[in-house]
Coordinates of C-alpha atoms and ligand atoms in Angstrom, one line a residue:
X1 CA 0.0 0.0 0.0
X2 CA 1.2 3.2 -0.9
X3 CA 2.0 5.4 1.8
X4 CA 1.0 9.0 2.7
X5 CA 2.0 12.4 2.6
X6 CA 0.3 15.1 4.5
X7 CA -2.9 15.8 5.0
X8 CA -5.7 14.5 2.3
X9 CA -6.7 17.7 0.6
X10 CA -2.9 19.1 0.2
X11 CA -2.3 15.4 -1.4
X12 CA -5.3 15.3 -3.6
X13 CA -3.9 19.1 -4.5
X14 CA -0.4 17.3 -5.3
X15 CA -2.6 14.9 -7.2
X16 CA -0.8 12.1 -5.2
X17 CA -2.2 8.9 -6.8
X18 CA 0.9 6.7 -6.8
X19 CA 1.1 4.1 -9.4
X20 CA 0.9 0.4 -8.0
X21 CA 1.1 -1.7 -11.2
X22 CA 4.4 -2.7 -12.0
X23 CA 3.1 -3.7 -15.4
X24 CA 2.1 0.2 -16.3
X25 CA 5.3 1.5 -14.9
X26 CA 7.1 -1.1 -17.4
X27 CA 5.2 0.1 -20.1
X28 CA 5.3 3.3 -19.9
X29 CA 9.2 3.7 -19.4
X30 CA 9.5 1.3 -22.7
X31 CA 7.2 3.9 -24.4
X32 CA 9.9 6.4 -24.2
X33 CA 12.5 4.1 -26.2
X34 CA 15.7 5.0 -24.4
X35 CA 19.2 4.6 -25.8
X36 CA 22.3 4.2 -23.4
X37 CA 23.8 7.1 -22.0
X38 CA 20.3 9.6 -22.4
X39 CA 19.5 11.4 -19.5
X40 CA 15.8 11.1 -17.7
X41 CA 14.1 14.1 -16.4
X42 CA 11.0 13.0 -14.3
X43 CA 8.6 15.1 -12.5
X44 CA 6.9 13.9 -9.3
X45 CA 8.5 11.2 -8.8
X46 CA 6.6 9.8 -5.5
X47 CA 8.0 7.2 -3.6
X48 CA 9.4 6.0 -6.9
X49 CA 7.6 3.4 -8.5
X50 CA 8.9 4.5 -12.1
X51 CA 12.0 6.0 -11.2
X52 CA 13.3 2.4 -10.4
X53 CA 12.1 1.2 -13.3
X54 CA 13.8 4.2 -15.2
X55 CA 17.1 3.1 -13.1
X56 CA 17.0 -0.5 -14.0
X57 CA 16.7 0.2 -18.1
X58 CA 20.1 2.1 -17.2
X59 CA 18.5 5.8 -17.1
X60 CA 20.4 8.4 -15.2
X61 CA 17.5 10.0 -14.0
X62 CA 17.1 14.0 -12.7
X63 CA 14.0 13.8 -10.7
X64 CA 12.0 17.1 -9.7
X65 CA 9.5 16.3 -6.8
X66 CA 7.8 19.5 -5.1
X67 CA 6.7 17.3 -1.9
X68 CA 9.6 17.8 0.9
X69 CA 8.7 14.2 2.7
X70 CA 8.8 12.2 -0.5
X71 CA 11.9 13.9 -2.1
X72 CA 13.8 13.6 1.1
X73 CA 12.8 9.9 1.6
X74 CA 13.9 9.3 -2.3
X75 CA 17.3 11.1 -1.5
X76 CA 17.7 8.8 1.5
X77 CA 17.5 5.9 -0.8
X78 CA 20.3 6.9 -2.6
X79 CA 19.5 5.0 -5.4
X80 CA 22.9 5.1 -7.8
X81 CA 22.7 7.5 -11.1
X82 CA 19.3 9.5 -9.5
X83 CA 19.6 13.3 -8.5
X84 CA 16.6 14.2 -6.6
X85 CA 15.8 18.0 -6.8
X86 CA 13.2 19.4 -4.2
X87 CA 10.9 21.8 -6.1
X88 CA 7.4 22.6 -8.1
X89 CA 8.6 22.0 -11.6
X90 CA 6.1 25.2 -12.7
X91 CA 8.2 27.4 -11.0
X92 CA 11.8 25.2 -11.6
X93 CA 15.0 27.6 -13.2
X94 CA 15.4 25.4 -15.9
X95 CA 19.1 26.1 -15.3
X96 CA 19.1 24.0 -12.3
X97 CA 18.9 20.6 -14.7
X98 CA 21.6 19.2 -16.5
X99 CA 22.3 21.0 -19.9
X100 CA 21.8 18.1 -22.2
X101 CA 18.6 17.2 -23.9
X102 CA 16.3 15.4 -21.7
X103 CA 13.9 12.9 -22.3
X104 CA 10.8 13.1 -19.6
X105 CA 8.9 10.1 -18.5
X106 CA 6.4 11.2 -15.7
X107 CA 3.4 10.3 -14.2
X108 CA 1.7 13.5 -13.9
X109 CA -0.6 15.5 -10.9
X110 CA -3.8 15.6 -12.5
X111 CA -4.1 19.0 -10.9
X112 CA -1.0 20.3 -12.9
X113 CA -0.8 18.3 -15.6
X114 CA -1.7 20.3 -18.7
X115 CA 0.4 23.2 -17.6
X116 CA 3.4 21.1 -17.2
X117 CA 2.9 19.6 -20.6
X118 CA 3.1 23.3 -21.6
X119 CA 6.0 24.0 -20.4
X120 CA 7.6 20.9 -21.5
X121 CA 6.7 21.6 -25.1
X122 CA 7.2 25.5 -25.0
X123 CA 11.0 24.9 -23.8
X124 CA 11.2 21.9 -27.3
X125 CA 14.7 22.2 -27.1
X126 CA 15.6 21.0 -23.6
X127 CA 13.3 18.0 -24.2
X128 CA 12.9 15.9 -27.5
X129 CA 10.8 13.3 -26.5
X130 CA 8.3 13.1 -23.4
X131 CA 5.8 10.1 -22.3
X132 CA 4.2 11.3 -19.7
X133 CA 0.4 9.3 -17.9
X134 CA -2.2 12.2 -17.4
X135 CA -5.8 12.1 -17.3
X136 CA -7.1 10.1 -19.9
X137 CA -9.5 13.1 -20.7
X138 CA -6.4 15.4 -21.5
X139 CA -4.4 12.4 -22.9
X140 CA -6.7 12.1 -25.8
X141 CA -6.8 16.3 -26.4
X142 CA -3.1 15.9 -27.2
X143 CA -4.0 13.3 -29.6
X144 CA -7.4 14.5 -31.4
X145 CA -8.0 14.7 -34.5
X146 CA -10.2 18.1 -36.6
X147 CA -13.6 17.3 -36.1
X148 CA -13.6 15.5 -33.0
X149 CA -14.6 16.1 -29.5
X150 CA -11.5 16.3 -27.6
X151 CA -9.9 18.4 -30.7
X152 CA -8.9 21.9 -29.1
X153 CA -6.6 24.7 -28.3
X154 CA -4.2 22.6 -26.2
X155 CA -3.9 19.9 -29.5
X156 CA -3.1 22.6 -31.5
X157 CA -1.0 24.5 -29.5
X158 CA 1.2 20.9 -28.7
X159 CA 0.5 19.8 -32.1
X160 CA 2.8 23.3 -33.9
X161 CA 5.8 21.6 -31.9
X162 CA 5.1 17.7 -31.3
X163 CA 3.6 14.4 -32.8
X164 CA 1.2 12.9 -29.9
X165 CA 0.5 9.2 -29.8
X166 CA -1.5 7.5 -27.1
X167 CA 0.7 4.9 -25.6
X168 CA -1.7 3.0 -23.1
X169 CA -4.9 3.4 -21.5
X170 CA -4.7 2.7 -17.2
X171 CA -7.6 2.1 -15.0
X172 CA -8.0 3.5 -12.1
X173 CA -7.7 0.5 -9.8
X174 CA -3.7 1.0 -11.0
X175 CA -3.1 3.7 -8.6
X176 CA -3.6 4.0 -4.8
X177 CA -5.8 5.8 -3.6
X178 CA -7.8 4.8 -6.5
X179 CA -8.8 8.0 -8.6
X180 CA -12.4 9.1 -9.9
X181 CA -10.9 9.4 -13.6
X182 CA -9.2 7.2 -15.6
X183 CA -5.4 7.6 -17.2
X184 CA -4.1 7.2 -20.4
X185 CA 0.1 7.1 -21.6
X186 CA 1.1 9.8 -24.2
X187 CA 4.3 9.9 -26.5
X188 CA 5.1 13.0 -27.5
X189 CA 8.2 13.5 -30.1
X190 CA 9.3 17.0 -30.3
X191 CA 10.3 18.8 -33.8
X192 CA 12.9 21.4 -33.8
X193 CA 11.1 23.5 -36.0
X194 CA 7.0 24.2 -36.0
X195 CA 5.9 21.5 -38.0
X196 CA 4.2 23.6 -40.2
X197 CA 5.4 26.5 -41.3
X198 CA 4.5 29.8 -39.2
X199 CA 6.1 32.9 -39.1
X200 CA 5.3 33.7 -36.1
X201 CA 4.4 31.4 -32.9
X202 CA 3.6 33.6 -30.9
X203 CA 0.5 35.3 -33.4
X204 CA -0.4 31.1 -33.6
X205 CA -0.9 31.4 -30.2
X206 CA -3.2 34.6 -30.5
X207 CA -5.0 33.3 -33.4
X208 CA -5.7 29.7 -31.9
X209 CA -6.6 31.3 -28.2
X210 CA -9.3 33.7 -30.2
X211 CA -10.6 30.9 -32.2
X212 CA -10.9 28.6 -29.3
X213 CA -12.2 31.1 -26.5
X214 CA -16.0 30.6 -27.6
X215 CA -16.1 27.0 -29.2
X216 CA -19.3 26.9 -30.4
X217 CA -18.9 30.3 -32.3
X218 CA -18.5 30.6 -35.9
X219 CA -14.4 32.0 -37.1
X220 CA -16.2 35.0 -38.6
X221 CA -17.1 36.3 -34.9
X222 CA -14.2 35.0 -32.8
X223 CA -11.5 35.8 -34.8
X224 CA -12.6 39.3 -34.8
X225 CA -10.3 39.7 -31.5
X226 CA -7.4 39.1 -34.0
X227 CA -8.4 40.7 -37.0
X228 CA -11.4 43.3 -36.1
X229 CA -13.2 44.5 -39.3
X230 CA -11.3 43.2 -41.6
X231 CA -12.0 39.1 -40.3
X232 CA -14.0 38.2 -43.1
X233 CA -11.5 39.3 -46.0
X234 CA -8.8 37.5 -44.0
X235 CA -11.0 34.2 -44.0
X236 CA -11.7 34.4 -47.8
X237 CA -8.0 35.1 -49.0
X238 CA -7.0 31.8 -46.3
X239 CA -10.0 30.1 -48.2
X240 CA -11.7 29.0 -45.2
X241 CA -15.7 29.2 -44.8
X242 CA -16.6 32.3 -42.0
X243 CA -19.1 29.6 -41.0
X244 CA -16.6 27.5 -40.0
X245 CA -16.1 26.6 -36.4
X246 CA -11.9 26.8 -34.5
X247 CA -12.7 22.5 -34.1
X248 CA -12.8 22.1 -37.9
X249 CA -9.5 23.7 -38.6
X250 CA -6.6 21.8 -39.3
X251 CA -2.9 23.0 -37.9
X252 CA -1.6 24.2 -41.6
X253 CA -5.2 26.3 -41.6
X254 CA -4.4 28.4 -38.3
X255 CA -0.6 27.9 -39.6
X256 CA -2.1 30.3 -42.8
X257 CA -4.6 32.2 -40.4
X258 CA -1.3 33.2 -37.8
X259 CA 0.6 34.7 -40.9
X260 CA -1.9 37.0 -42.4
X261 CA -1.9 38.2 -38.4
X262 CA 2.0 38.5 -38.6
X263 CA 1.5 40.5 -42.0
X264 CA -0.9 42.7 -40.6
X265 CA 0.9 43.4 -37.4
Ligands
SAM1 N1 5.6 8.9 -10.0 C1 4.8 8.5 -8.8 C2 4.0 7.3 -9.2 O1 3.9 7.0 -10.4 O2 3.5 6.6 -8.3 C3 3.9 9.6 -8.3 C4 2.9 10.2 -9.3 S1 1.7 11.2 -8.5 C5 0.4 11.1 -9.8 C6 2.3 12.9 -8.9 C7 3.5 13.3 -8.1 O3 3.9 14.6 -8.5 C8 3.4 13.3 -6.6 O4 4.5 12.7 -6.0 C9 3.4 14.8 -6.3 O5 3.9 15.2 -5.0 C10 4.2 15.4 -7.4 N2 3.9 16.8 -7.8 C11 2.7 17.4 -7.8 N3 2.8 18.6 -8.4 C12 4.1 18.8 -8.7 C13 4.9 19.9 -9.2 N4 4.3 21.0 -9.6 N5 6.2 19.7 -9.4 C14 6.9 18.6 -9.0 N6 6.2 17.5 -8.5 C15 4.9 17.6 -8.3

């Protein structure tokens, strides 16, 4: 049984659900393909379910745990080739880790894990290639497709940088205490570049936030934040229906919608 840390509602805030299938942790570390030699970044690390597992495929692992009983306990161990480092990964100096590309296997905090995943992707050079277990819910926004459901602002926003592929799904009886939601494995593979051209990322940003902030709206009125009067010229010259809804747009089509905002800037 896994044990404790704190009282229950700081813990369900940490999103403490600690992994108790030796199967999933297995899996998931073989997700992230490692060759000998590559460096492990993993965040919330727990009482270390897969940073053994990480150690035993020959990882040096960097772990970043923001609990102080759990990363003291997992310095205690002194487990060969682990640095544990005490701190909220949101609020980490990237300067603290090693300076070589790192590949991050983590089993998330539900609470944090969509920002994390942010700042994993936003910093794409420090960290090619990330499997990380999340909610299954935000698992499969990484990995939506136009049209669907789950398609939306953080798939395209992950999607400019990184390829998302579901690894595994994990029921909740895999974790202790057992959670109300299910999880789900992601591979991400970051590109160097956007993987479509964009002038600017930062008006891809703009233009997929305004597209996305009323979902249900057509592109002709929410992408008036970006382009004001002129929206609907901007929509014919990209070739794109003003009836159209952000959830029908495909990466290359708010790739073209970002660099008439870059050329009206
Ligand atoms: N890796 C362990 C496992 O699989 O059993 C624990 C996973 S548990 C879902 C999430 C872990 O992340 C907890 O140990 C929690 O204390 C830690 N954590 C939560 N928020 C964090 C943050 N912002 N930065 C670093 N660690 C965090």
């Amino acid at each position: 049984m896994a044990r404790a840390s704190g009282s229950a509602a700081r813990r369900r805030a940490l999103g403490q659900n600690f992994l108790v299938d030796a199967d999933v942790a297995r899996r998931t570390v073989a997700a992230a393909t490692l060759r000998p030699g590559e460096r492990v970044l993993e965040i919330g690390p727990g009482h270390g379910v897969l940073t053994r597992v990480l150690l035993g495929a020959g990882a040096r692992v960097v772990a970043v745990e923001i609990d102080e009983k759990l990363a003291g306990a997992l310095e205690r161990s002194q487990l060969p080739n682990l640095t544990v480092i005490e701190s909220d990964f949101l609020r980490l100096d990237l300067a603290e880790l090693p300076p070589e590309p790192l590949v991050v296997v983590a089993n998330l905090p539900y609470s944090s894990g969509t920002a994390i995943v942010e700042r994993l992707v936003e910093t794409r050079d420090r960290f090619p290639r990330i499997v990380v277990m999340l909610q299954r819910e935000v698992a499969e926004r990484l990995c939506a497709e136009p049209s669907s459901r789950a398609y939306g602002g953080l798939t395209v926003l992950t999607g400019l940088w990184a390829s998302a592929s579901l690894v595994l799904t994990v029921p909740a009886s895999a974790f202790r205490p057992v959670p109300k939601v299910e999880s789900a494995v992601v591979r991400l593979d970051v590109a160097a570049s956007p993987r479509v051209p964009v002038a600017s990322p930062s008006d891809f940003r703009r233009v997929v936030r305004a597209a996305f902030s009323q979902r249900r709206k057509m592109l002709r009125n929410t992408l008036g934040a970006v382009f004001g009067s002129a929206t609907e010229d901007v929509l014919a010259r990209a070739g794109i229906e003003p009836t159209r809804r952000a959830e029908t747009l495909s990466l290359a089509e708010f790739a073209t919608l970002a660099d008439e905002a870059t050329a009206r800037a």
